[in-house]
Amino acid sequence: MGVKPTVLKLGGSVITDKNKPSTANVDAIDRLADEISSAKVSSLILVHGGGSFGHPIAKKYNLTEGYGDPSQVIGFSETHRAMTKLNNFVMEALFSHNINAVVVQPSSCVLTTGGRIQSMEQKPIERMLDMGLVPVLFGDAVLDSEKGFAILSGDQLVSSLAITFGASRIIMGGDVDGLYTADPKVNASAKLIERVTLEELKNQKHEIEGSKAIDDVTGGMLGKMRELIPAIEKNIQTLIVNATKPLRVYKALREEEVVGTIIKKR
Amino acid sequence: MGVKPTVLKLGGSVITDKNKPSTANVDAIDRLADEISSAKVSSLILVHGGGSFGHPIAKKYNLTEGYGDPSQVIGFSETHRAMTKLNNFVMEALFSHNINAVVVQPSSCVLTTGGRIQSMEQKPIERMLDMGLVPVLFGDAVLDSEKGFAILSGDQLVSSLAITFGASRIIMGGDVDGLYTADPKVNASAKLIERVTLEELKNQKHEIEGSKAIDDVTGGMLGKMRELIPAIEKNIQTLIVNATKPLRVYKALREEEVVGTIIKKR
């Protein structure tokens, strides 16, 4: 492979209305597709979350608990279908902005063990990157060698893809400006952390606050950070930006100055 | 793995109306789901064709020719979407007959080289079989290491899956009763071949006739036979039955006497 890819995550909280079941935020999706298209990144992997599409169904059928009952199979399937529906909105927007995107369904190519990626078919994605296409993945319900089923978060995918495909950097587009010294949604004195090293992060983990939507079965900001640590440890610079605000993702992709939190190994 | 799986193919000509674009034969799909459910096979892999869903789009965008133009990317994506739509009909019917089916999208887990399967993630399917779930795959547009894109036929998938997962047998459910001495659709004196060995088949290849819908980008009966030879060579017995006729697939699954063609290695 030539150019190192950038891995961009679009959070479920950005591309869906988290308060309304299965409601896509089509305006946000279209704007982000436009920003991605305008940024003209030479090699890109896109991952999106589930927001109000995947999570409620996964929760309803207790998929995070694993496989205990045959009735969950339909829940497993329903979770996919919901995610496919959301993914369709994303794909439509990408196509309408002339992005050569190709979907990769994690449930078809990933096996987890205890919820952690154990095995993943890499060759189709490798080939897409070689061809200049943009692989698009998403958080999904997957098969698990121990639990039967597991929920694979978009965040775990981001970290794993970044490591596997030797990404130059990760951009996490969420609904907050970055990491804060306290939860900015409840604490007015919370300050944005502009730069932080992995070591500093590990020492002050308990202080980091951010997106905490209670219906996020894959964990809030702390969970996200935990997922990203293996990639950051491999020297993949990670930037957290607010994708609900125009041009933040664009600037991040263009490597321009942008409000957000940069996390480096050291 | 315990029990050796049976691989069942439901032809595109059976589950769709080949003359009407993107029209599912919902009655046939429902009847077949009922037959599969009643047969209670202990380990099953299901593969279905594309019929009037996948083929016309794949053809329109010249996907069989490989990747030559960025405009094909949307055709690649459209082919998936069409196949996903058809697959949804199949999945709905399977669920309504209490079959614990789980979809596996080939484009996400297969890479071909010159149109031949080069690499495929097996672990999720292995896990499904272990759990007693029924993996459902279909003919799909996939990434190719040489041509960029390729059309992976359901038939090649059947053969590959049967070999990979050590299937006991293959059942090909098409729109003809089996192999004939001539094309039964145009030649009234055509006789059904009830049993044939691989050697006999190889010697009389030119005489075998059957389904020859011109819009089948994956080849007619001869193409099907060519695909199945590697599996038959591994002693996987193959049975061709007419899935448009009630109870043929049921009887085949139950290993009962049924009108059709049995192909054995010797």
Coordinates of C-alpha atoms in Angstrom, one line a residue:
Chain A
M1 CA 0.0 0.0 0.0
G2 CA 1.1 3.5 -0.8
V3 CA -0.4 6.4 1.2
K4 CA -1.2 5.8 4.8
P5 CA -5.0 6.1 5.3
T6 CA -6.8 8.4 7.6
V7 CA -9.5 6.8 9.7
L8 CA -12.5 9.0 10.2
K9 CA -15.3 8.2 12.7
L10 CA -18.7 9.8 12.5
G11 CA -20.4 9.3 15.8
G12 CA -23.9 8.0 16.0
S13 CA -24.8 11.1 18.0
V14 CA -23.9 13.2 15.0
I15 CA -25.6 11.4 12.2
T16 CA -28.8 10.4 14.0
D17 CA -31.2 12.0 16.3
K18 CA -30.4 10.1 19.5
N19 CA -33.8 11.0 21.0
K20 CA -35.9 9.6 18.2
P21 CA -35.7 5.9 17.3
S22 CA -34.2 5.2 13.8
T23 CA -34.1 8.9 12.8
A24 CA -31.2 9.9 10.6
N25 CA -29.9 13.5 10.8
V26 CA -29.9 13.8 7.0
D27 CA -28.7 17.4 7.1
A28 CA -25.7 16.6 9.2
I29 CA -24.9 13.6 7.0
D30 CA -25.1 15.6 3.8
R31 CA -23.0 18.4 5.3
L32 CA -20.4 15.9 6.4
A33 CA -20.3 14.1 3.0
D34 CA -19.7 17.6 1.5
E35 CA -16.9 18.3 3.9
I36 CA -15.3 14.9 3.3
S37 CA -15.6 15.4 -0.5
S38 CA -14.1 18.9 -0.4
A39 CA -11.2 17.8 1.8
K40 CA -10.0 15.4 -0.9
V41 CA -8.1 13.1 1.4
S42 CA -6.1 10.7 -0.7
S43 CA -6.7 7.6 1.4
L44 CA -9.7 7.3 3.8
I45 CA -11.5 4.7 5.8
L46 CA -14.9 5.8 7.2
V47 CA -16.6 4.3 10.2
H48 CA -19.9 5.4 11.6
G49 CA -21.8 4.7 14.7
G50 CA -25.4 3.5 15.2
G51 CA -27.0 6.2 17.3
S52 CA -30.7 5.8 17.5
F53 CA -30.7 3.0 14.9
G54 CA -28.6 0.2 16.3
H55 CA -28.4 0.7 20.0
P56 CA -32.1 0.5 21.0
I57 CA -32.6 -2.8 19.2
A58 CA -29.3 -4.3 20.4
K59 CA -30.5 -3.3 23.9
K60 CA -34.1 -4.6 23.4
Y61 CA -32.7 -8.1 22.6
N62 CA -29.9 -8.0 25.1
L63 CA -27.3 -8.7 22.4
T64 CA -24.5 -7.3 24.6
E65 CA -25.2 -10.1 27.0
G66 CA -24.4 -12.7 24.3
Y67 CA -26.5 -15.5 22.9
G68 CA -28.8 -17.1 25.4
D69 CA -32.1 -17.6 23.5
P70 CA -33.0 -18.3 19.9
S71 CA -35.3 -15.3 19.9
Q72 CA -32.2 -13.2 19.9
V73 CA -31.4 -14.3 16.3
I74 CA -34.1 -12.0 15.0
G75 CA -32.7 -9.2 17.1
F76 CA -29.3 -9.8 15.7
S77 CA -30.8 -9.6 12.3
E78 CA -32.9 -6.6 13.1
T79 CA -29.8 -4.8 14.4
H80 CA -28.1 -5.3 11.1
R81 CA -31.1 -4.2 9.2
A82 CA -31.4 -1.0 11.2
M83 CA -27.7 -0.4 10.8
T84 CA -27.9 -1.1 7.0
K85 CA -30.8 1.5 6.9
L86 CA -28.6 4.1 8.6
N87 CA -25.7 3.1 6.4
N88 CA -27.8 3.7 3.3
F89 CA -28.4 7.3 4.3
V90 CA -24.6 7.7 4.7
M91 CA -23.9 6.0 1.4
E92 CA -26.4 8.0 -0.5
A93 CA -24.9 11.2 0.8
L94 CA -21.4 10.1 0.0
F95 CA -22.4 9.1 -3.6
S96 CA -24.2 12.4 -4.1
H97 CA -20.9 14.2 -3.3
N98 CA -19.0 11.9 -5.7
I99 CA -17.2 9.9 -3.0
N100 CA -16.3 6.4 -4.3
A101 CA -17.5 4.7 -1.2
V102 CA -18.0 0.9 -0.7
V103 CA -19.7 -0.6 2.3
V104 CA -18.1 -3.3 4.4
Q105 CA -20.5 -5.0 6.8
P106 CA -18.6 -6.0 9.9
S107 CA -21.0 -8.9 10.8
S108 CA -19.9 -10.6 7.6
C109 CA -16.2 -10.3 8.1
V110 CA -15.4 -10.0 11.8
L111 CA -15.5 -12.6 14.6
T112 CA -15.0 -11.4 18.2
T113 CA -13.9 -13.2 21.3
G114 CA -15.5 -11.9 24.4
G115 CA -16.5 -8.8 22.5
R116 CA -12.9 -8.1 21.2
I117 CA -12.0 -8.5 17.5
Q118 CA -10.3 -11.8 17.1
S119 CA -10.4 -12.2 13.3
M120 CA -11.2 -9.9 10.4
E121 CA -11.0 -10.3 6.7
Q122 CA -8.7 -7.5 5.5
K123 CA -8.2 -8.2 1.9
P124 CA -11.3 -6.5 0.4
I125 CA -10.5 -3.3 2.4
E126 CA -6.9 -3.5 1.4
R127 CA -8.0 -3.7 -2.2
M128 CA -10.4 -0.8 -1.9
L129 CA -7.7 1.4 -0.5
D130 CA -5.4 0.4 -3.4
M131 CA -8.1 1.3 -5.8
G132 CA -8.7 4.7 -4.1
L133 CA -12.1 3.7 -2.9
V134 CA -13.4 4.6 0.5
P135 CA -14.4 1.6 2.7
V136 CA -17.3 2.4 4.9
L137 CA -17.8 0.4 8.1
F138 CA -20.1 0.7 11.1
G139 CA -20.8 -0.5 14.6
D140 CA -22.6 -3.8 14.2
A141 CA -23.8 -6.9 15.9
V142 CA -21.3 -9.6 15.2
L143 CA -20.7 -13.3 16.0
D144 CA -18.6 -14.0 19.1
S145 CA -16.6 -17.2 19.7
E146 CA -17.4 -17.1 23.5
K147 CA -20.7 -15.2 23.9
G148 CA -22.3 -16.1 20.6
F149 CA -23.2 -12.5 19.8
A150 CA -21.5 -9.3 20.7
I151 CA -21.8 -5.6 19.9
L152 CA -18.8 -4.4 18.0
S153 CA -18.5 -0.7 18.6
G154 CA -17.5 1.7 15.8
D155 CA -14.8 2.8 18.2
Q156 CA -13.2 -0.6 18.5
L157 CA -13.4 -0.9 14.7
V158 CA -11.6 2.5 14.3
S159 CA -8.8 1.5 16.5
S160 CA -8.4 -1.9 14.9
L161 CA -8.6 -0.6 11.3
A162 CA -6.1 2.1 12.1
I163 CA -3.6 -0.4 13.4
T164 CA -4.3 -3.0 10.7
F165 CA -4.0 -0.6 7.8
G166 CA -1.2 1.5 9.3
A167 CA -3.2 4.7 9.4
S168 CA -1.4 8.0 9.7
R169 CA -4.1 9.4 12.0
I170 CA -7.6 9.0 13.5
I171 CA -10.2 11.7 13.5
M172 CA -13.1 11.1 15.9
G173 CA -16.1 13.2 14.9
G174 CA -18.4 13.4 17.9
D175 CA -20.9 15.8 19.5
V176 CA -18.5 17.6 21.8
D177 CA -15.5 19.8 21.0
G178 CA -13.0 17.4 22.5
L179 CA -11.9 16.1 25.9
Y180 CA -12.7 18.4 28.8
T181 CA -11.5 18.8 32.3
A182 CA -15.1 18.2 33.4
D183 CA -18.5 17.5 31.6
P184 CA -19.1 20.6 29.6
K185 CA -22.8 19.8 29.4
V186 CA -23.3 20.2 33.2
N187 CA -20.2 22.1 34.3
A188 CA -19.7 25.6 33.0
S189 CA -16.1 25.8 34.2
A190 CA -15.1 22.8 32.2
K191 CA -12.1 23.5 30.0
L192 CA -11.2 22.0 26.6
I193 CA -8.0 20.0 26.7
E194 CA -6.3 20.9 23.4
R195 CA -3.4 18.6 23.6
V196 CA -2.8 15.6 25.8
T197 CA -0.3 12.7 25.8
L198 CA -1.3 9.1 26.4
E199 CA 0.5 9.1 29.7
E200 CA -1.3 12.2 30.9
L201 CA -4.5 10.7 29.7
K202 CA -3.9 7.5 31.6
N203 CA -3.2 9.4 34.8
Q204 CA -6.3 11.6 34.7
K205 CA -8.7 9.1 33.1
H206 CA -11.3 9.7 35.9
E207 CA -11.4 13.4 35.1
I208 CA -12.3 13.1 31.4
E209 CA -15.9 13.7 30.6
G210 CA -17.8 14.1 27.4
S211 CA -20.7 12.5 25.6
K212 CA -22.6 10.3 28.0
A213 CA -25.9 9.4 26.3
I214 CA -27.3 6.7 28.5
D215 CA -28.6 4.6 25.6
D216 CA -25.1 4.2 24.1
V217 CA -24.5 0.4 24.6
T218 CA -20.9 0.8 23.5
G219 CA -19.9 3.2 26.3
G220 CA -19.5 7.0 26.4
M221 CA -16.3 9.1 26.0
L222 CA -14.4 7.1 28.5
G223 CA -15.2 3.9 26.6
K224 CA -14.1 5.6 23.4
M225 CA -10.8 6.6 24.9
R226 CA -10.1 3.1 26.2
E227 CA -10.7 1.8 22.7
L228 CA -8.3 4.2 21.1
I229 CA -5.4 3.7 23.4
P230 CA -3.9 0.7 21.4
A231 CA -3.9 2.8 18.2
I232 CA -2.4 5.8 20.0
E233 CA 0.3 3.5 21.5
K234 CA 1.2 2.7 17.9
N235 CA 1.9 6.4 17.4
I236 CA -1.3 7.0 15.4
Q237 CA -2.2 10.6 16.3
T238 CA -5.8 10.9 17.3
L239 CA -7.9 14.1 17.0
I240 CA -11.3 14.5 18.6
V241 CA -13.5 17.2 16.9
N242 CA -17.1 18.3 17.1
A243 CA -18.7 17.0 13.9
T244 CA -22.0 18.7 14.7
K245 CA -20.2 22.0 14.0
P246 CA -19.6 23.0 10.4
L247 CA -16.1 22.7 8.9
R248 CA -14.5 21.0 12.0
V249 CA -14.3 17.7 10.2
Y250 CA -13.2 19.4 7.0
K251 CA -10.4 21.3 8.8
A252 CA -9.3 18.1 10.6
L253 CA -9.1 16.2 7.3
R254 CA -7.2 19.1 5.7
E255 CA -4.8 19.1 8.7
E256 CA -5.7 22.7 9.3
E257 CA -5.9 24.4 12.7
V258 CA -9.2 23.3 14.4
V259 CA -10.9 23.3 17.8
G260 CA -10.5 19.9 19.2
T261 CA -8.3 17.6 21.3
I262 CA -5.1 16.1 19.9
I263 CA -3.9 12.9 21.6
K264 CA -0.4 11.7 20.9
K265 CA 1.6 8.9 22.4
R266 CA 4.1 11.3 23.9
Chain B
M1 CA -17.3 -29.0 13.9
G2 CA -19.8 -31.7 14.5
V3 CA -22.4 -32.5 11.9
K4 CA -21.4 -31.9 8.2
P5 CA -23.5 -29.2 6.8
T6 CA -25.7 -29.4 3.7
V7 CA -25.3 -26.6 1.2
L8 CA -28.6 -25.6 -0.4
K9 CA -28.7 -23.3 -3.4
L10 CA -31.9 -21.5 -4.4
G11 CA -31.6 -20.3 -7.9
G12 CA -32.3 -16.7 -8.9
S13 CA -34.7 -18.1 -11.5
V14 CA -36.7 -19.7 -8.7
I15 CA -37.0 -16.9 -6.2
T16 CA -37.4 -14.0 -8.6
D17 CA -39.4 -13.3 -11.7
K18 CA -36.6 -13.3 -14.3
N19 CA -38.6 -11.3 -16.8
K20 CA -39.5 -8.4 -14.4
P21 CA -36.7 -6.3 -13.0
S22 CA -36.3 -6.6 -9.2
T23 CA -39.4 -8.7 -8.7
A24 CA -39.2 -11.3 -6.0
N25 CA -41.3 -14.4 -6.3
V26 CA -42.6 -14.1 -2.8
D27 CA -44.9 -17.2 -3.0
A28 CA -42.0 -19.4 -4.1
I29 CA -39.7 -17.9 -1.4
D30 CA -42.4 -18.5 1.3
R31 CA -43.0 -22.1 0.1
L32 CA -39.3 -22.9 0.1
A33 CA -38.8 -21.4 3.6
D34 CA -41.6 -23.7 4.7
E35 CA -40.0 -26.7 3.1
I36 CA -36.6 -25.9 4.6
S37 CA -38.2 -25.4 8.0
S38 CA -40.2 -28.7 7.8
A39 CA -37.1 -30.7 6.7
K40 CA -35.3 -29.8 9.9
V41 CA -31.8 -30.3 8.6
S42 CA -29.4 -30.2 11.5
S43 CA -26.7 -28.1 9.8
L44 CA -27.4 -26.0 6.7
I45 CA -25.8 -23.3 4.6
L46 CA -28.1 -21.4 2.3
V47 CA -27.0 -19.6 -0.9
H48 CA -29.3 -17.8 -3.2
G49 CA -28.9 -16.3 -6.6
G50 CA -29.7 -12.8 -7.9
G51 CA -32.1 -13.4 -10.7
S52 CA -33.8 -10.2 -11.8
F53 CA -32.3 -8.2 -8.9
G54 CA -28.5 -8.4 -9.3
H55 CA -27.9 -9.4 -12.9
P56 CA -29.4 -6.5 -14.8
I57 CA -27.6 -3.9 -12.7
A58 CA -24.3 -5.8 -12.8
K59 CA -24.7 -5.9 -16.6
K60 CA -25.7 -2.3 -17.0
Y61 CA -22.4 -1.2 -15.3
N62 CA -20.3 -3.8 -16.9
L63 CA -19.1 -5.1 -13.6
T64 CA -18.1 -8.5 -15.1
E65 CA -15.6 -6.6 -17.2
G66 CA -13.9 -5.3 -14.0
Y67 CA -13.1 -1.8 -12.9
G68 CA -12.4 0.7 -15.6
D69 CA -14.3 3.7 -14.7
P70 CA -15.2 5.4 -11.3
S71 CA -18.8 5.5 -12.4
Q72 CA -18.9 1.8 -11.9
V73 CA -18.5 2.2 -8.1
I74 CA -22.1 3.3 -7.8
G75 CA -23.1 0.2 -9.9
F76 CA -21.1 -1.9 -7.6
S77 CA -23.0 -0.4 -4.7
E78 CA -26.4 -0.6 -6.5
T79 CA -25.8 -4.3 -7.2
H80 CA -25.4 -4.9 -3.5
R81 CA -28.3 -2.9 -2.6
A82 CA -30.5 -4.8 -5.1
M83 CA -29.1 -8.1 -3.7
T84 CA -29.7 -6.9 -0.1
K85 CA -33.3 -6.2 -1.1
L86 CA -33.8 -9.6 -2.5
N87 CA -32.0 -11.1 0.5
N88 CA -34.4 -9.3 2.8
F89 CA -37.4 -11.1 1.2
V90 CA -35.6 -14.4 1.8
M91 CA -34.7 -13.5 5.3
E92 CA -38.2 -12.4 6.2
A93 CA -39.6 -15.7 4.9
L94 CA -37.0 -17.7 6.8
F95 CA -37.7 -15.9 10.0
S96 CA -41.5 -16.3 9.6
H97 CA -40.9 -20.1 9.4
N98 CA -38.7 -19.9 12.5
I99 CA -35.4 -20.6 10.8
N100 CA -32.5 -19.0 12.7
A101 CA -30.9 -17.5 9.7
V102 CA -28.0 -15.0 9.7
V103 CA -27.0 -13.1 6.5
V104 CA -23.4 -13.1 5.4
Q105 CA -22.6 -10.5 2.7
P106 CA -20.0 -11.9 0.3
S107 CA -18.7 -8.5 -0.8
S108 CA -17.6 -7.8 2.8
C109 CA -15.7 -11.0 3.3
V110 CA -14.5 -12.3 0.0
L111 CA -11.7 -11.2 -2.3
T112 CA -11.5 -12.8 -5.8
T113 CA -8.6 -13.0 -8.2
G114 CA -9.7 -12.9 -11.8
G115 CA -13.2 -13.7 -10.7
R116 CA -12.1 -16.7 -8.5
I117 CA -12.4 -16.7 -4.7
Q118 CA -8.9 -16.0 -3.4
S119 CA -9.6 -15.3 0.2
M120 CA -12.7 -15.6 2.4
E121 CA -13.3 -15.0 6.1
Q122 CA -14.6 -18.3 7.4
K123 CA -14.8 -17.8 11.2
P124 CA -18.2 -16.1 11.4
I125 CA -19.8 -18.8 9.3
E126 CA -18.0 -21.5 11.3
R127 CA -19.3 -20.0 14.5
M128 CA -22.9 -19.8 13.1
L129 CA -22.8 -23.5 12.2
D130 CA -21.5 -24.3 15.7
M131 CA -24.4 -22.4 17.2
G132 CA -26.9 -24.1 14.9
L133 CA -27.7 -20.9 13.0
V134 CA -28.2 -21.0 9.2
P135 CA -25.7 -18.7 7.3
V136 CA -27.3 -17.2 4.2
L137 CA -25.1 -16.0 1.4
F138 CA -25.8 -14.8 -2.1
G139 CA -24.2 -14.1 -5.5
D140 CA -22.7 -10.6 -5.1
A141 CA -20.4 -8.0 -6.7
V142 CA -17.1 -8.3 -4.9
L143 CA -13.6 -6.8 -5.0
D144 CA -11.1 -8.5 -7.2
S145 CA -7.3 -8.3 -6.9
E146 CA -6.8 -8.2 -10.7
K147 CA -9.9 -6.8 -12.2
G148 CA -11.0 -4.4 -9.4
F149 CA -14.5 -5.8 -9.4
A150 CA -15.9 -9.2 -10.2
I151 CA -19.3 -10.9 -10.1
L152 CA -19.1 -13.8 -7.6
S153 CA -21.8 -16.3 -8.6
G154 CA -23.9 -18.1 -6.1
D155 CA -22.7 -21.3 -7.8
Q156 CA -19.0 -20.6 -7.1
L157 CA -19.9 -19.7 -3.6
V158 CA -21.8 -23.0 -3.2
S159 CA -18.8 -25.1 -4.3
S160 CA -16.3 -23.1 -2.2
L161 CA -18.5 -23.2 0.9
A162 CA -19.1 -26.9 0.5
I163 CA -15.4 -27.6 0.3
T164 CA -14.4 -25.2 3.1
F165 CA -16.9 -26.4 5.6
G166 CA -16.7 -30.1 4.6
A167 CA -20.3 -30.4 3.4
S168 CA -21.9 -33.8 3.2
R169 CA -23.8 -32.7 0.1
I170 CA -25.0 -30.0 -2.2
I171 CA -28.5 -29.4 -3.3
M172 CA -29.0 -27.2 -6.3
G173 CA -32.6 -25.9 -6.5
G174 CA -33.1 -24.5 -10.0
D175 CA -36.0 -24.2 -12.5
V176 CA -35.4 -27.5 -14.3
D177 CA -35.8 -31.0 -13.1
G178 CA -32.1 -31.8 -13.4
L179 CA -29.6 -32.4 -16.2
Y180 CA -31.0 -33.5 -19.5
T181 CA -29.7 -35.1 -22.6
A182 CA -30.9 -32.0 -24.5
D183 CA -32.6 -28.7 -23.6
P184 CA -36.0 -29.8 -22.3
K185 CA -37.4 -26.3 -23.0
V186 CA -36.9 -26.7 -26.8
N187 CA -36.5 -30.4 -27.3
A188 CA -39.4 -32.7 -26.4
S189 CA -37.3 -35.8 -26.6
A190 CA -34.9 -34.6 -24.0
K191 CA -34.4 -37.2 -21.2
L192 CA -33.7 -36.5 -17.6
I193 CA -30.3 -37.9 -16.4
E194 CA -31.1 -39.4 -13.0
R195 CA -27.5 -40.4 -12.0
V196 CA -24.2 -39.4 -13.5
T197 CA -20.6 -39.6 -12.4
L198 CA -18.2 -36.8 -12.8
E199 CA -16.3 -38.8 -15.4
E200 CA -19.4 -39.3 -17.6
L201 CA -20.2 -35.7 -17.1
K202 CA -16.8 -34.5 -18.3
N203 CA -17.0 -36.6 -21.4
Q204 CA -20.5 -35.4 -22.4
K205 CA -20.2 -31.8 -21.2
H206 CA -21.3 -30.5 -24.6
E207 CA -24.6 -32.4 -24.4
I208 CA -25.8 -31.1 -21.1
E209 CA -28.5 -28.5 -21.4
G210 CA -30.7 -26.7 -19.0
S211 CA -31.5 -23.3 -17.8
K212 CA -30.1 -20.8 -20.3
A213 CA -31.7 -17.4 -19.4
I214 CA -29.7 -15.0 -21.5
D215 CA -29.5 -12.4 -18.8
D216 CA -27.7 -14.7 -16.4
V217 CA -24.3 -13.0 -16.2
T218 CA -22.9 -15.9 -14.3
G219 CA -23.5 -18.6 -17.0
G220 CA -26.3 -21.1 -17.5
M221 CA -26.3 -24.8 -16.5
L222 CA -23.0 -25.5 -18.1
G223 CA -21.4 -22.8 -16.0
K224 CA -23.1 -24.2 -12.9
M225 CA -21.7 -27.6 -13.6
R226 CA -18.2 -26.3 -14.1
E227 CA -18.4 -24.5 -10.8
L228 CA -19.5 -27.6 -8.9
I229 CA -16.8 -30.0 -10.3
P230 CA -14.2 -29.1 -7.6
A231 CA -16.7 -30.0 -4.8
I232 CA -17.8 -33.2 -6.5
E233 CA -14.2 -34.1 -6.9
K234 CA -13.9 -33.9 -3.1
N235 CA -16.7 -36.6 -2.9
I236 CA -19.4 -34.1 -2.1
Q237 CA -22.6 -35.6 -3.6
T238 CA -24.5 -33.1 -5.6
L239 CA -28.2 -33.2 -6.3
I240 CA -30.0 -31.0 -8.8
V241 CA -33.7 -30.6 -8.2
N242 CA -36.5 -28.4 -9.5
A243 CA -37.2 -25.9 -6.8
T244 CA -40.1 -24.4 -8.6
K245 CA -42.0 -27.6 -8.0
P246 CA -43.4 -28.2 -4.5
L247 CA -41.7 -30.6 -2.1
R248 CA -38.7 -31.3 -4.4
V249 CA -36.4 -29.3 -2.1
Y250 CA -38.1 -30.8 1.0
K251 CA -37.6 -34.3 -0.2
A252 CA -34.0 -33.6 -1.2
L253 CA -33.2 -32.1 2.2
R254 CA -34.9 -35.2 3.9
E255 CA -32.8 -37.5 1.7
E256 CA -36.0 -39.0 0.3
E257 CA -36.5 -40.3 -3.2
V258 CA -37.0 -37.2 -5.5
V259 CA -37.0 -36.3 -9.2
G260 CA -33.6 -34.9 -10.0
T261 CA -30.0 -35.6 -11.1
I262 CA -27.5 -37.0 -8.6
I263 CA -23.9 -36.3 -9.5
K264 CA -21.2 -38.3 -7.8
K265 CA -17.5 -38.5 -8.2
R266 CA -17.6 -42.1 -9.4

